[in-house]
Amino acid sequence: MEFNEKTPVKIVKSVKVPKEPGVYYRLLCMTGKNKGLSYFINSKRVVMGRSEKAGIQVIDGKSSREHAELALVGEKYVLTDLGSQNGVMVNDLKVSQHRLADNDKIIIGQTVFKYNRIEVKKSDLPVVVNDEEELEEYEEEEQPKKNKKKPKKKNNSLIIILVVALGGIFLLPDEGSSPENKKRKGVAIGEVEREKISLSDPRNNEIEDKDVRDKLKAFIHRGQREYREGNYFRAIEQFELALILVPNHVDASFYLRKTKESLREYLSSIKAKAQQDQDALKYTTALNQYCAIISFLQEYPEDERYKEAEKQIELLEEKVGYVKGEFKCY
């Protein structure tokens, strides 16, 4: 791609990958009024914000007029907060500056952008992407109450209804059919075995209020997506909201417990690697591992794992010969 300052951003209403060979930098809007628009960056610097003059306009009440900028450094774009009032998040963390990686999610207010670096070569087969499926997931969680109306067919409507009704009678499963054969949508956390969740539990299936059912479904669906992306704290928040709405709900309780276990295992693995590097006298590498814990928990400084990582960094600073507090994690 050749940079052209006259057209810094090319806007396309499509999620398809370009066919022409080259390297493309794209932001795909996943939510909000501009959902489904692809912004192909064609400049070394682009501003994101609410202003109509912004290269990438963010139509969101929590967006500043000039909220953030994307600047090309080497072959990667660096996202920088331009002193916005509400800040910028990348994936699960609030950032002031961040070097973007493929599939990073940039979040401004309620608007989510997905960043991709796309390289198309002459010899490449058509690139397969799942952006359309991901957009559908966001659509489901944003509009749980939306029911799409299908046009009614005027001709032969009575015959069609009778055929469907008779077909339903003959195709109904036997009462003794195994619950394992019933499909359940959205089970995305780990390898969940069917018998671990009671499908007949009234706390799952007998919620009479449709609004409550829709909100519950949205919370769980959003939590599962955050879990898949490794955003454990945000997943925990969604499952906790589901439990506030419907206390002791079996699925939400199970997913919350599973997410907390995954978070604990993830941080434990980083800590184990840091200890291993420390034992091997690789102090700088160990410092970086503890910093990874600090960065992950930066919004939760009261967490014991955060405090333990801080303590280990202080000990390693002394061994490396740094002044206390000299080694900065972020």
Short mmCIF file of C-alpha atoms in Angstrom, two decimals:
data_model
loop_
_atom_site.label_atom_id
_atom_site.label_comp_id
_atom_site.label_asym_id
_atom_site.label_seq_id
_atom_site.Cartn_x
_atom_site.Cartn_y
_atom_site.Cartn_z
CA MET A 1 0.00 0.00 0.00
CA GLU A 2 1.34 3.41 -0.96
CA PHE A 3 0.59 6.14 1.57
CA ASN A 4 -1.46 9.03 0.29
CA GLU A 5 -2.02 11.93 2.68
CA LYS A 6 -4.86 13.26 0.50
CA THR A 7 -6.95 10.17 1.29
CA PRO A 8 -5.63 9.08 4.71
CA VAL A 9 -8.48 6.62 5.27
CA LYS A 10 -10.49 4.63 2.75
CA ILE A 11 -13.92 3.70 4.10
CA VAL A 12 -15.60 0.58 2.75
CA LYS A 13 -18.96 -0.86 3.77
CA SER A 14 -17.71 -4.45 3.71
CA VAL A 15 -15.74 -6.89 5.83
CA LYS A 16 -14.16 -8.64 2.86
CA VAL A 17 -10.38 -8.73 2.45
CA PRO A 18 -8.99 -6.76 -0.53
CA LYS A 19 -8.09 -8.81 -3.60
CA GLU A 20 -5.17 -6.68 -4.80
CA PRO A 21 -1.74 -7.73 -3.46
CA GLY A 22 -0.32 -5.53 -0.72
CA VAL A 23 -0.25 -4.81 3.01
CA TYR A 24 -3.40 -3.29 4.47
CA TYR A 25 -4.06 -1.81 7.90
CA ARG A 26 -7.73 -1.97 8.78
CA LEU A 27 -10.05 -0.95 11.59
CA LEU A 28 -13.41 -2.75 11.45
CA CYS A 29 -16.19 -1.06 13.44
CA MET A 30 -17.93 -3.79 15.46
CA THR A 31 -20.58 -1.74 17.28
CA GLY A 32 -22.45 1.56 17.08
CA LYS A 33 -23.85 3.58 14.19
CA ASN A 34 -20.89 2.81 11.92
CA LYS A 35 -21.01 -0.92 12.58
CA GLY A 36 -19.77 -2.95 9.61
CA LEU A 37 -17.64 -0.17 8.11
CA SER A 38 -14.00 -1.00 7.31
CA TYR A 39 -11.46 1.82 7.64
CA PHE A 40 -8.32 1.13 5.60
CA ILE A 41 -5.57 3.40 6.93
CA ASN A 42 -3.54 5.00 4.16
CA SER A 43 -1.52 7.49 6.18
CA LYS A 44 1.28 7.55 8.74
CA ARG A 45 -0.97 9.37 11.19
CA VAL A 46 -4.74 9.23 11.65
CA VAL A 47 -6.91 10.80 14.36
CA MET A 48 -9.90 9.00 15.86
CA GLY A 49 -12.65 11.04 17.48
CA ARG A 50 -16.15 12.51 17.42
CA SER A 51 -15.18 15.41 15.15
CA GLU A 52 -16.36 15.25 11.54
CA LYS A 53 -12.80 16.17 10.55
CA ALA A 54 -11.36 13.06 12.25
CA GLY A 55 -9.90 10.46 9.90
CA ILE A 56 -11.91 7.80 11.71
CA GLN A 57 -15.07 9.30 13.16
CA VAL A 58 -16.28 7.71 16.40
CA ILE A 59 -19.99 8.44 16.80
CA ASP A 60 -20.19 7.86 20.53
CA GLY A 61 -21.27 10.13 23.38
CA LYS A 62 -18.15 9.22 25.37
CA SER A 63 -15.76 10.06 22.54
CA SER A 64 -13.79 13.31 22.58
CA ARG A 65 -13.55 15.36 19.40
CA GLU A 66 -9.93 14.26 19.03
CA HIS A 67 -9.84 11.15 21.18
CA ALA A 68 -6.83 9.11 20.02
CA GLU A 69 -4.34 8.85 17.20
CA LEU A 70 -2.80 6.02 15.21
CA ALA A 71 0.82 6.60 14.18
CA LEU A 72 2.88 4.23 12.06
CA VAL A 73 6.13 3.27 13.79
CA GLY A 74 8.14 0.84 11.69
CA GLU A 75 5.61 -1.67 10.38
CA LYS A 76 3.15 -1.34 13.26
CA TYR A 77 0.67 1.29 14.33
CA VAL A 78 0.88 2.77 17.81
CA LEU A 79 -2.34 3.93 19.46
CA THR A 80 -2.02 7.02 21.69
CA ASP A 81 -4.69 8.60 23.90
CA LEU A 82 -4.84 12.33 23.08
CA GLY A 83 -5.84 13.33 26.61
CA SER A 84 -9.45 12.19 26.15
CA GLN A 85 -11.93 12.56 28.99
CA ASN A 86 -13.03 8.91 29.10
CA GLY A 87 -9.84 7.16 28.00
CA VAL A 88 -9.14 4.32 25.58
CA MET A 89 -9.12 0.58 26.19
CA VAL A 90 -7.33 -2.09 24.19
CA ASN A 91 -8.80 -5.52 24.83
CA ASP A 92 -9.12 -5.65 28.65
CA LEU A 93 -6.81 -2.78 29.66
CA LYS A 94 -7.02 0.99 29.76
CA VAL A 95 -3.99 2.38 27.92
CA SER A 96 -2.33 5.71 27.28
CA GLN A 97 -0.19 4.24 24.50
CA HIS A 98 -0.17 0.79 22.94
CA ARG A 99 1.56 -0.88 19.99
CA LEU A 100 -1.27 -2.62 18.15
CA ALA A 101 -1.20 -6.31 17.32
CA ASP A 102 -3.44 -8.21 14.91
CA ASN A 103 -7.01 -8.70 16.22
CA ASP A 104 -6.63 -6.12 19.02
CA LYS A 105 -9.93 -4.54 20.06
CA ILE A 106 -9.90 -0.73 20.48
CA ILE A 107 -12.74 0.42 22.75
CA ILE A 108 -13.91 4.04 22.96
CA GLY A 109 -17.02 4.40 25.09
CA GLN A 110 -19.40 1.74 23.80
CA THR A 111 -17.80 1.60 20.35
CA VAL A 112 -15.48 -1.31 19.50
CA PHE A 113 -13.03 -1.40 16.60
CA LYS A 114 -11.09 -4.51 15.54
CA TYR A 115 -7.56 -3.87 14.23
CA ASN A 116 -6.01 -6.07 11.54
CA ARG A 117 -2.81 -6.03 9.52
CA ILE A 118 -3.72 -7.86 6.31
CA GLU A 119 -1.09 -9.02 3.84
CA VAL A 120 -2.33 -10.19 0.44
CA LYS A 121 0.17 -11.90 -1.86
CA LYS A 122 -0.18 -12.80 -5.53
CA SER A 123 0.09 -16.50 -4.79
CA ASP A 124 -2.34 -16.41 -1.89
CA LEU A 125 -5.60 -18.34 -1.97
CA PRO A 126 -8.64 -16.29 -0.97
CA VAL A 127 -8.24 -15.29 2.67
CA VAL A 128 -10.96 -16.67 4.93
CA VAL A 129 -12.01 -14.44 7.82
CA ASN A 130 -14.77 -14.78 10.41
CA ASP A 131 -15.52 -11.07 10.74
CA GLU A 132 -19.11 -11.51 9.58
CA GLU A 133 -19.72 -14.12 12.30
CA GLU A 134 -18.16 -11.84 14.91
CA LEU A 135 -20.33 -8.93 13.79
CA GLU A 136 -23.37 -11.19 14.19
CA GLU A 137 -22.29 -11.96 17.76
CA TYR A 138 -22.13 -8.26 18.56
CA GLU A 139 -25.53 -7.80 16.90
CA GLU A 140 -27.04 -10.49 19.14
CA GLU A 141 -25.71 -8.93 22.33
CA GLU A 142 -26.55 -5.34 21.35
CA GLN A 143 -30.13 -6.08 20.33
CA PRO A 144 -31.38 -9.09 22.30
CA LYS A 145 -34.96 -7.88 21.97
CA LYS A 146 -34.90 -7.33 18.23
CA ASN A 147 -37.14 -9.75 16.37
CA LYS A 148 -36.77 -9.78 12.63
CA LYS A 149 -40.14 -9.97 10.92
CA LYS A 150 -40.38 -12.21 7.91
CA PRO A 151 -42.82 -11.30 5.16
CA LYS A 152 -45.92 -13.44 5.15
CA LYS A 153 -46.68 -15.41 2.05
CA LYS A 154 -50.18 -14.80 0.83
CA ASN A 155 -50.52 -17.94 -1.26
CA ASN A 156 -50.93 -21.40 0.22
CA SER A 157 -50.31 -20.10 3.77
CA LEU A 158 -52.85 -22.49 5.33
CA ILE A 159 -51.29 -25.52 3.59
CA ILE A 160 -47.79 -24.53 4.77
CA ILE A 161 -48.97 -24.15 8.39
CA LEU A 162 -50.61 -27.60 8.31
CA VAL A 163 -47.50 -29.23 6.82
CA VAL A 164 -45.23 -27.64 9.43
CA ALA A 165 -47.55 -28.64 12.26
CA LEU A 166 -47.75 -32.28 11.12
CA GLY A 167 -44.00 -32.38 10.56
CA GLY A 168 -43.43 -31.06 14.09
CA ILE A 169 -45.61 -33.81 15.58
CA PHE A 170 -43.74 -36.58 13.81
CA LEU A 171 -40.31 -35.11 14.45
CA LEU A 172 -40.74 -34.46 18.20
CA PRO A 173 -38.04 -36.38 20.18
CA ASP A 174 -39.03 -39.17 22.52
CA GLU A 175 -39.34 -38.32 26.20
CA GLY A 176 -36.45 -40.67 26.90
CA SER A 177 -34.09 -39.02 24.44
CA SER A 178 -30.71 -38.15 25.93
CA PRO A 179 -30.14 -34.49 26.96
CA GLU A 180 -26.73 -34.79 25.30
CA ASN A 181 -28.48 -34.65 21.93
CA LYS A 182 -30.04 -31.27 22.68
CA LYS A 183 -28.03 -28.36 21.26
CA ARG A 184 -27.32 -25.41 23.54
CA LYS A 185 -25.99 -22.17 22.13
CA GLY A 186 -23.13 -20.18 23.56
CA VAL A 187 -21.30 -22.80 25.65
CA ALA A 188 -17.84 -21.48 24.94
CA ILE A 189 -16.02 -21.74 28.27
CA GLY A 190 -13.65 -24.66 28.32
CA GLU A 191 -14.66 -28.21 27.50
CA VAL A 192 -17.99 -28.09 29.29
CA GLU A 193 -19.52 -31.52 29.82
CA ARG A 194 -23.31 -31.58 29.56
CA GLU A 195 -23.84 -33.46 32.82
CA LYS A 196 -22.10 -30.68 34.75
CA ILE A 197 -25.03 -28.34 34.05
CA SER A 198 -28.57 -29.16 35.08
CA LEU A 199 -30.66 -28.29 32.06
CA SER A 200 -33.86 -28.94 33.96
CA ASP A 201 -33.02 -26.62 36.84
CA PRO A 202 -35.87 -24.11 37.24
CA ARG A 203 -33.34 -21.34 37.82
CA ASN A 204 -32.27 -21.83 34.19
CA ASN A 205 -35.48 -22.48 32.31
CA GLU A 206 -38.48 -21.07 34.18
CA ILE A 207 -37.84 -17.34 34.01
CA GLU A 208 -41.24 -15.99 33.06
CA ASP A 209 -40.28 -12.36 32.44
CA LYS A 210 -39.11 -12.10 28.82
CA ASP A 211 -37.08 -8.92 29.48
CA VAL A 212 -35.20 -10.69 32.27
CA ARG A 213 -34.54 -13.70 30.01
CA ASP A 214 -33.22 -11.46 27.23
CA LYS A 215 -30.96 -9.47 29.56
CA LEU A 216 -29.66 -12.67 31.15
CA LYS A 217 -28.89 -14.14 27.74
CA ALA A 218 -27.05 -10.95 26.73
CA PHE A 219 -24.91 -10.93 29.91
CA ILE A 220 -23.94 -14.60 29.51
CA HIS A 221 -23.29 -14.26 25.78
CA ARG A 222 -21.09 -11.19 26.34
CA GLY A 223 -19.24 -12.92 29.19
CA GLN A 224 -18.52 -15.96 27.02
CA ARG A 225 -17.10 -13.78 24.26
CA GLU A 226 -14.88 -11.89 26.67
CA TYR A 227 -13.68 -15.22 28.06
CA ARG A 228 -12.77 -16.51 24.59
CA GLU A 229 -10.71 -13.35 24.02
CA GLY A 230 -8.89 -13.78 27.35
CA ASN A 231 -10.52 -10.73 28.95
CA TYR A 232 -11.17 -12.54 32.21
CA PHE A 233 -12.05 -9.55 34.38
CA ARG A 234 -14.62 -8.29 31.92
CA ALA A 235 -16.05 -11.80 31.61
CA ILE A 236 -16.31 -12.02 35.41
CA GLU A 237 -18.12 -8.68 35.46
CA GLN A 238 -20.72 -9.92 32.95
CA PHE A 239 -21.38 -13.18 34.79
CA GLU A 240 -21.71 -11.29 38.08
CA LEU A 241 -24.26 -8.97 36.45
CA ALA A 242 -26.16 -12.08 35.33
CA LEU A 243 -26.18 -13.35 38.92
CA ILE A 244 -27.41 -9.99 40.24
CA LEU A 245 -30.26 -10.25 37.75
CA VAL A 246 -31.02 -13.92 38.53
CA PRO A 247 -29.31 -14.97 41.81
CA ASN A 248 -27.94 -18.54 41.88
CA HIS A 249 -28.50 -19.05 38.16
CA VAL A 250 -26.78 -22.37 37.40
CA ASP A 251 -25.13 -21.49 34.07
CA ALA A 252 -23.94 -18.06 35.20
CA SER A 253 -22.56 -19.53 38.44
CA PHE A 254 -20.73 -22.25 36.54
CA TYR A 255 -19.21 -19.84 34.01
CA LEU A 256 -18.18 -17.41 36.74
CA ARG A 257 -16.40 -20.17 38.65
CA LYS A 258 -14.73 -21.46 35.48
CA THR A 259 -13.55 -17.96 34.51
CA LYS A 260 -12.04 -17.32 37.94
CA GLU A 261 -10.25 -20.68 37.70
CA SER A 262 -8.84 -19.78 34.26
CA LEU A 263 -7.70 -16.37 35.54
CA ARG A 264 -5.99 -17.99 38.50
CA GLU A 265 -4.29 -20.58 36.25
CA TYR A 266 -3.14 -17.88 33.80
CA LEU A 267 -1.53 -15.73 36.49
CA SER A 268 -0.04 -18.78 38.20
CA SER A 269 1.62 -19.83 34.94
CA ILE A 270 3.26 -16.39 34.59
CA LYS A 271 4.39 -16.49 38.21
CA ALA A 272 5.87 -19.99 37.74
CA LYS A 273 7.78 -18.84 34.66
CA ALA A 274 9.09 -15.80 36.57
CA GLN A 275 10.26 -18.02 39.44
CA GLN A 276 11.94 -20.38 36.97
CA ASP A 277 13.81 -17.47 35.35
CA GLN A 278 14.73 -16.13 38.77
CA ASP A 279 16.17 -19.49 39.84
CA ALA A 280 18.18 -19.59 36.59
CA LEU A 281 19.57 -16.11 37.44
CA LYS A 282 17.75 -14.59 34.46
CA TYR A 283 16.73 -11.60 36.53
CA THR A 284 15.75 -9.24 33.69
CA THR A 285 13.49 -11.87 32.15
CA ALA A 286 11.97 -12.56 35.55
CA LEU A 287 11.34 -8.82 36.00
CA ASN A 288 9.44 -8.75 32.72
CA GLN A 289 7.32 -11.72 33.83
CA TYR A 290 6.36 -10.01 37.09
CA CYS A 291 5.64 -6.85 35.11
CA ALA A 292 3.22 -8.85 32.98
CA ILE A 293 1.28 -9.64 36.17
CA ILE A 294 1.39 -5.96 37.21
CA SER A 295 0.13 -4.85 33.79
CA PHE A 296 -2.66 -7.43 33.78
CA LEU A 297 -3.80 -6.36 37.27
CA GLN A 298 -3.06 -2.64 36.97
CA GLU A 299 -6.67 -1.73 37.70
CA TYR A 300 -6.69 -4.00 40.77
CA PRO A 301 -3.70 -2.86 42.88
CA GLU A 302 -5.28 -4.32 46.04
CA ASP A 303 -5.12 -7.82 44.59
CA GLU A 304 -2.68 -9.99 46.55
CA ARG A 305 -1.07 -11.21 43.32
CA TYR A 306 -0.37 -7.59 42.34
CA LYS A 307 1.25 -6.90 45.72
CA GLU A 308 3.31 -10.10 45.54
CA ALA A 309 4.58 -9.18 42.05
CA GLU A 310 5.56 -5.70 43.34
CA LYS A 311 7.48 -7.27 46.20
CA GLN A 312 9.35 -9.62 43.87
CA ILE A 313 10.25 -6.72 41.55
CA GLU A 314 11.76 -4.83 44.51
CA LEU A 315 13.88 -7.88 45.43
CA LEU A 316 15.05 -8.33 41.83
CA GLU A 317 15.87 -4.62 41.46
CA GLU A 318 18.32 -5.01 44.36
CA LYS A 319 19.94 -8.07 42.77
CA VAL A 320 20.30 -6.40 39.36
CA GLY A 321 21.68 -3.23 40.93
CA TYR A 322 18.77 -0.90 40.21
CA VAL A 323 17.67 1.84 42.58
CA LYS A 324 14.34 0.99 44.22
CA GLY A 325 11.53 1.97 41.85
CA GLU A 326 13.90 2.46 38.89
CA PHE A 327 12.48 -0.47 36.91
CA LYS A 328 9.19 0.71 35.37
CA CYS A 329 6.61 -1.80 34.12
CA TYR A 330 4.49 0.66 32.11
#
